[in-house]
Amino acid sequence: MERRVNRQWRLASYPEGLPRESTFRYEEGPVPEPAEGQVLIRSLYLSVDPYQRGRMSSRRSYAKPMEIGDVIVGGVVGQVMRSRHPGYREGQFVVGLLGWQDYALSDGEGLRRVDLEPGLLPGALGVLGMPGLTAYFGLLEVGRPKPGETVVVSGAAGAVGLVVGQIAKIKGCRAVGLSGTDEKAALLREMGFDAAINYKSAADIREALAQACPRGVDVYFDNVGGPITDAALTLINLKARIIICGQISQYNATRPPRGPRQFHLILAARARLQGILVSDWEDRYEEGLAALAGWIREGRLRYRETVAEGFENAPVAFLGLFHGHNVGKMLVKVADPAV
Ligand SMILES: NC(=O)c1ccc[n+]([C@@H]2O[C@H](COP(=O)([O-])OP(=O)(O)OC[C@H]3O[C@@H](n4cnc5c(N)ncnc54)[C@H](OP(=O)(O)O)[C@@H]3O)[C@@H](O)[C@H]2O)c1
C-alpha cells in the first residue's frame, strides 16, 4: 500500500566517537511530486554502510560531509511509482543513492535499473551492488592474485570480505579470513576459505595468522585497519599487494590512531600498498556485475544478508555494523514491491 507521508532519517548532530541513536532525527514530510524529466521512487530496501560514518564528520575525506539536517545519504533499492522520465516506467526496480527515506525524486543521474526478481532485490545493495563491485575490482585490479598465492582479508564475514575470499578461491588462491565470532569463522570455512580466525578470541592475532599463512601473505585486502593490519603486515612476502579498502576500526576514533609503524616492512618486501574507491571503476560496473552474477549462477559465489525489518530500525542497523551484528550485507527492509 502506498504511504501518504514520506518518513525520513536526518542527521541530528555530528557524533564524537561512536554514533548513537540520537545522531539521527526522524521526520515526516509530504510525498514529493515528480516534475517533467523526473521519477518518483519508493524505497524497498535501505543500505547501511560503514562509509556513512565518514559523511557524519567534517574530517577531510573523498566525499563531502552531510550537513546537519540532511537526509542520511545511503544506497536504496526502490521501485518507480510515477515516471515523467522517458528512460523509466512505473513498476521498474532501480538502485541509487536516494537516502534514508520512503520516497525520493530522481532525474536519472546515478540511477541504475535492477533486473532481478523481487526476492533477490537486496542483492543489488550487496553482492550485486557496491560491496560486491568493491571486492571484485579491488582484489582483481589492485591485488592481482595469482594461483597458489595467499590472500588474507579482514572484515571477512562482511559484505565486501565474503566476496573477496570467494573470488580469491575462484582464482586458485589460498584464502584466509579474519572476523569477530566463532560462528562467522565457521561460516567462512563453510564458504570455502582455507582458514578463518576469530580475531577477538585469538590469544595473538599475529601468531594465528602466521599459522594460517605458512607461505606468508601475498595479498592483504584490508577492510578494518588497526591491530589486524599491523599483524598482517609482518607476514607479507616479496612484492606483496596491500589493498586499503576500509579502516572501520578507526572510523570512530576521537584522536589520530597510533600503532606500530610498519613501513620498513613495505620497503623490505618492495610491497605495493594502494587505497581504493569503488567508484573509480564506475565505467566498468556492468563488466563486474556480469562476472559476479555468472559466479553466483555457477554456484561458485555465495552470499549472506542480514535484513533488519522496518524503517524505524535503520539507525540501529547502522550502529550494529560497528559491533559486528551483521553477517554479509546489512540492510533494512522498508516496504514490499507493488505488484
Ligand atoms: N573503498 C571503497 O570503495 C569501499 C567500498 C565499500 C566498503 N568499503 C569499506 O570496506 C569495509 C567493509 O565494508 P562492508 O560494507 O563490507 O561492511 P561489513 O564488513 O559488512 O560490516 C562491518 C564489519 O566490520 C567489522 N568490524 C567492526 N568494527 C571492527 C573493528 N574495530 N575491528 C575489526 N573489525 C570490525 C564487523 O565484523 P566482525 O564481527 O568481524 O568484527 C562488522 O560486521 C569498511 O571499512 C568500508 O568502509 C570501502
PDB file of N, CA, C and O in Angstrom, residues 20 41-42 46 73 82 93 101 106 123 136 147 156 161 169 171-172 183 222 227 236 244 249 281 315 331:
ATOM      1  N   ARG A  20      25.299   7.437  17.977  1.00  0.00           N
ATOM      2  CA  ARG A  20      24.241   6.859  18.817  1.00  0.00           C
ATOM      3  C   ARG A  20      22.920   7.062  18.101  1.00  0.00           C
ATOM      4  O   ARG A  20      22.868   7.771  17.104  1.00  0.00           O
ATOM      5  N   ILE A  41      10.432   7.547  -6.727  1.00  0.00           N
ATOM      6  CA  ILE A  41      10.848   6.182  -6.373  1.00  0.00           C
ATOM      7  C   ILE A  41      10.453   5.885  -4.944  1.00  0.00           C
ATOM      8  O   ILE A  41      10.683   6.711  -4.042  1.00  0.00           O
ATOM      9  N   ARG A  42       9.876   4.732  -4.749  1.00  0.00           N
ATOM     10  CA  ARG A  42       9.567   4.291  -3.381  1.00  0.00           C
ATOM     11  C   ARG A  42      10.652   3.335  -2.907  1.00  0.00           C
ATOM     12  O   ARG A  42      10.987   2.365  -3.612  1.00  0.00           O
ATOM     13  N   LEU A  46      16.818  -0.135   2.330  1.00  0.00           N
ATOM     14  CA  LEU A  46      17.828   0.891   2.576  1.00  0.00           C
ATOM     15  C   LEU A  46      19.140   0.187   2.896  1.00  0.00           C
ATOM     16  O   LEU A  46      19.158  -0.809   3.621  1.00  0.00           O
ATOM     17  N   VAL A  73      22.567  10.132   3.759  1.00  0.00           N
ATOM     18  CA  VAL A  73      22.998   9.633   2.442  1.00  0.00           C
ATOM     19  C   VAL A  73      23.033   8.105   2.498  1.00  0.00           C
ATOM     20  O   VAL A  73      23.561   7.546   3.467  1.00  0.00           O
ATOM     21  N   ARG A  82       5.995   6.707 -10.099  1.00  0.00           N
ATOM     22  CA  ARG A  82       5.499   7.585 -11.167  1.00  0.00           C
ATOM     23  C   ARG A  82       6.695   8.002 -12.006  1.00  0.00           C
ATOM     24  O   ARG A  82       7.756   8.295 -11.457  1.00  0.00           O
ATOM     25  N   PHE A  93      12.329  -1.660 -11.039  1.00  0.00           N
ATOM     26  CA  PHE A  93      13.200  -1.603  -9.859  1.00  0.00           C
ATOM     27  C   PHE A  93      14.475  -0.854 -10.214  1.00  0.00           C
ATOM     28  O   PHE A  93      15.019  -1.010 -11.321  1.00  0.00           O
ATOM     29  N   GLN A 101      14.897   7.426   3.214  1.00  0.00           N
ATOM     30  CA  GLN A 101      13.549   7.991   3.189  1.00  0.00           C
ATOM     31  C   GLN A 101      12.657   7.060   2.375  1.00  0.00           C
ATOM     32  O   GLN A 101      13.138   6.241   1.598  1.00  0.00           O
ATOM     33  N   SER A 106      14.193  11.510  -8.648  1.00  0.00           N
ATOM     34  CA  SER A 106      15.477  11.393  -9.346  1.00  0.00           C
ATOM     35  C   SER A 106      15.290  11.837 -10.794  1.00  0.00           C
ATOM     36  O   SER A 106      14.231  11.599 -11.393  1.00  0.00           O
ATOM     37  N   GLY A 123      20.140  -8.061  -3.124  1.00  0.00           N
ATOM     38  CA  GLY A 123      21.453  -8.299  -3.715  1.00  0.00           C
ATOM     39  C   GLY A 123      22.008  -7.066  -4.421  1.00  0.00           C
ATOM     40  O   GLY A 123      23.225  -6.888  -4.514  1.00  0.00           O
ATOM     41  N   TYR A 136      35.356  -7.123  -6.149  1.00  0.00           N
ATOM     42  CA  TYR A 136      35.775  -7.574  -7.487  1.00  0.00           C
ATOM     43  C   TYR A 136      36.919  -6.726  -8.033  1.00  0.00           C
ATOM     44  O   TYR A 136      37.985  -7.246  -8.380  1.00  0.00           O
ATOM     45  N   PRO A 147      47.362 -17.779  -9.030  1.00  0.00           N
ATOM     46  CA  PRO A 147      47.085 -19.096  -8.447  1.00  0.00           C
ATOM     47  C   PRO A 147      48.208 -19.508  -7.493  1.00  0.00           C
ATOM     48  O   PRO A 147      49.389 -19.306  -7.788  1.00  0.00           O
ATOM     49  N   ALA A 156      36.179 -10.283   7.093  1.00  0.00           N
ATOM     50  CA  ALA A 156      35.938 -11.305   6.061  1.00  0.00           C
ATOM     51  C   ALA A 156      34.495 -11.793   5.993  1.00  0.00           C
ATOM     52  O   ALA A 156      34.062 -12.282   4.953  1.00  0.00           O
ATOM     53  N   GLY A 161      34.056  -8.458   2.399  1.00  0.00           N
ATOM     54  CA  GLY A 161      35.013  -9.503   2.728  1.00  0.00           C
ATOM     55  C   GLY A 161      34.605 -10.886   2.244  1.00  0.00           C
ATOM     56  O   GLY A 161      35.451 -11.645   1.742  1.00  0.00           O
ATOM     57  N   LYS A 169      39.415 -17.684  -3.933  1.00  0.00           N
ATOM     58  CA  LYS A 169      39.351 -19.135  -4.186  1.00  0.00           C
ATOM     59  C   LYS A 169      39.110 -19.426  -5.671  1.00  0.00           C
ATOM     60  O   LYS A 169      39.740 -20.317  -6.241  1.00  0.00           O
ATOM     61  N   LYS A 171      40.086 -17.795  -8.045  1.00  0.00           N
ATOM     62  CA  LYS A 171      41.342 -17.528  -8.767  1.00  0.00           C
ATOM     63  C   LYS A 171      42.465 -18.478  -8.360  1.00  0.00           C
ATOM     64  O   LYS A 171      43.636 -18.269  -8.694  1.00  0.00           O
ATOM     65  N   GLY A 172      42.121 -19.493  -7.572  1.00  0.00           N
ATOM     66  CA  GLY A 172      43.108 -20.532  -7.263  1.00  0.00           C
ATOM     67  C   GLY A 172      44.052 -20.182  -6.130  1.00  0.00           C
ATOM     68  O   GLY A 172      45.148 -20.736  -6.026  1.00  0.00           O
ATOM     69  N   GLU A 183      31.175 -18.198  15.120  1.00  0.00           N
ATOM     70  CA  GLU A 183      30.149 -18.536  14.123  1.00  0.00           C
ATOM     71  C   GLU A 183      30.550 -17.988  12.755  1.00  0.00           C
ATOM     72  O   GLU A 183      30.390 -18.640  11.721  1.00  0.00           O
ATOM     73  N   ASP A 222      42.470  -5.101   3.062  1.00  0.00           N
ATOM     74  CA  ASP A 222      42.208  -4.540   4.385  1.00  0.00           C
ATOM     75  C   ASP A 222      40.877  -3.796   4.452  1.00  0.00           C
ATOM     76  O   ASP A 222      40.694  -2.766   3.811  1.00  0.00           O
ATOM     77  N   PRO A 227      45.032  -3.186  14.743  1.00  0.00           N
ATOM     78  CA  PRO A 227      45.951  -4.272  15.103  1.00  0.00           C
ATOM     79  C   PRO A 227      45.961  -5.436  14.114  1.00  0.00           C
ATOM     80  O   PRO A 227      46.997  -6.088  13.937  1.00  0.00           O
ATOM     81  N   ILE A 236      54.003 -10.195   5.235  1.00  0.00           N
ATOM     82  CA  ILE A 236      53.933 -10.035   3.778  1.00  0.00           C
ATOM     83  C   ILE A 236      55.183 -10.581   3.097  1.00  0.00           C
ATOM     84  O   ILE A 236      56.292 -10.505   3.617  1.00  0.00           O
ATOM     85  N   ILE A 244      44.049  -1.097   0.574  1.00  0.00           N
ATOM     86  CA  ILE A 244      43.394  -0.392   1.683  1.00  0.00           C
ATOM     87  C   ILE A 244      41.989  -0.034   1.209  1.00  0.00           C
ATOM     88  O   ILE A 244      41.781   0.940   0.481  1.00  0.00           O
ATOM     89  N   SER A 249      37.894  -0.019  11.988  1.00  0.00           N
ATOM     90  CA  SER A 249      38.307   0.042  13.403  1.00  0.00           C
ATOM     91  C   SER A 249      38.718   1.463  13.798  1.00  0.00           C
ATOM     92  O   SER A 249      38.850   1.755  14.987  1.00  0.00           O
ATOM     93  N   TRP A 281      35.912   2.731 -10.656  1.00  0.00           N
ATOM     94  CA  TRP A 281      35.669   1.757 -11.734  1.00  0.00           C
ATOM     95  C   TRP A 281      34.228   1.869 -12.283  1.00  0.00           C
ATOM     96  O   TRP A 281      33.726   0.929 -12.895  1.00  0.00           O
ATOM     97  N   PRO A 315      18.716   3.320  11.990  1.00  0.00           N
ATOM     98  CA  PRO A 315      19.875   3.724  12.816  1.00  0.00           C
ATOM     99  C   PRO A 315      20.469   2.557  13.610  1.00  0.00           C
ATOM    100  O   PRO A 315      21.690   2.405  13.674  1.00  0.00           O
ATOM    101  N   LEU A 331      21.214  -4.676   5.675  1.00  0.00           N
ATOM    102  CA  LEU A 331      20.272  -3.741   5.058  1.00  0.00           C
ATOM    103  C   LEU A 331      18.956  -3.725   5.810  1.00  0.00           C
ATOM    104  O   LEU A 331      18.744  -4.516   6.735  1.00  0.00           O
TER     105      LEU A 331
END
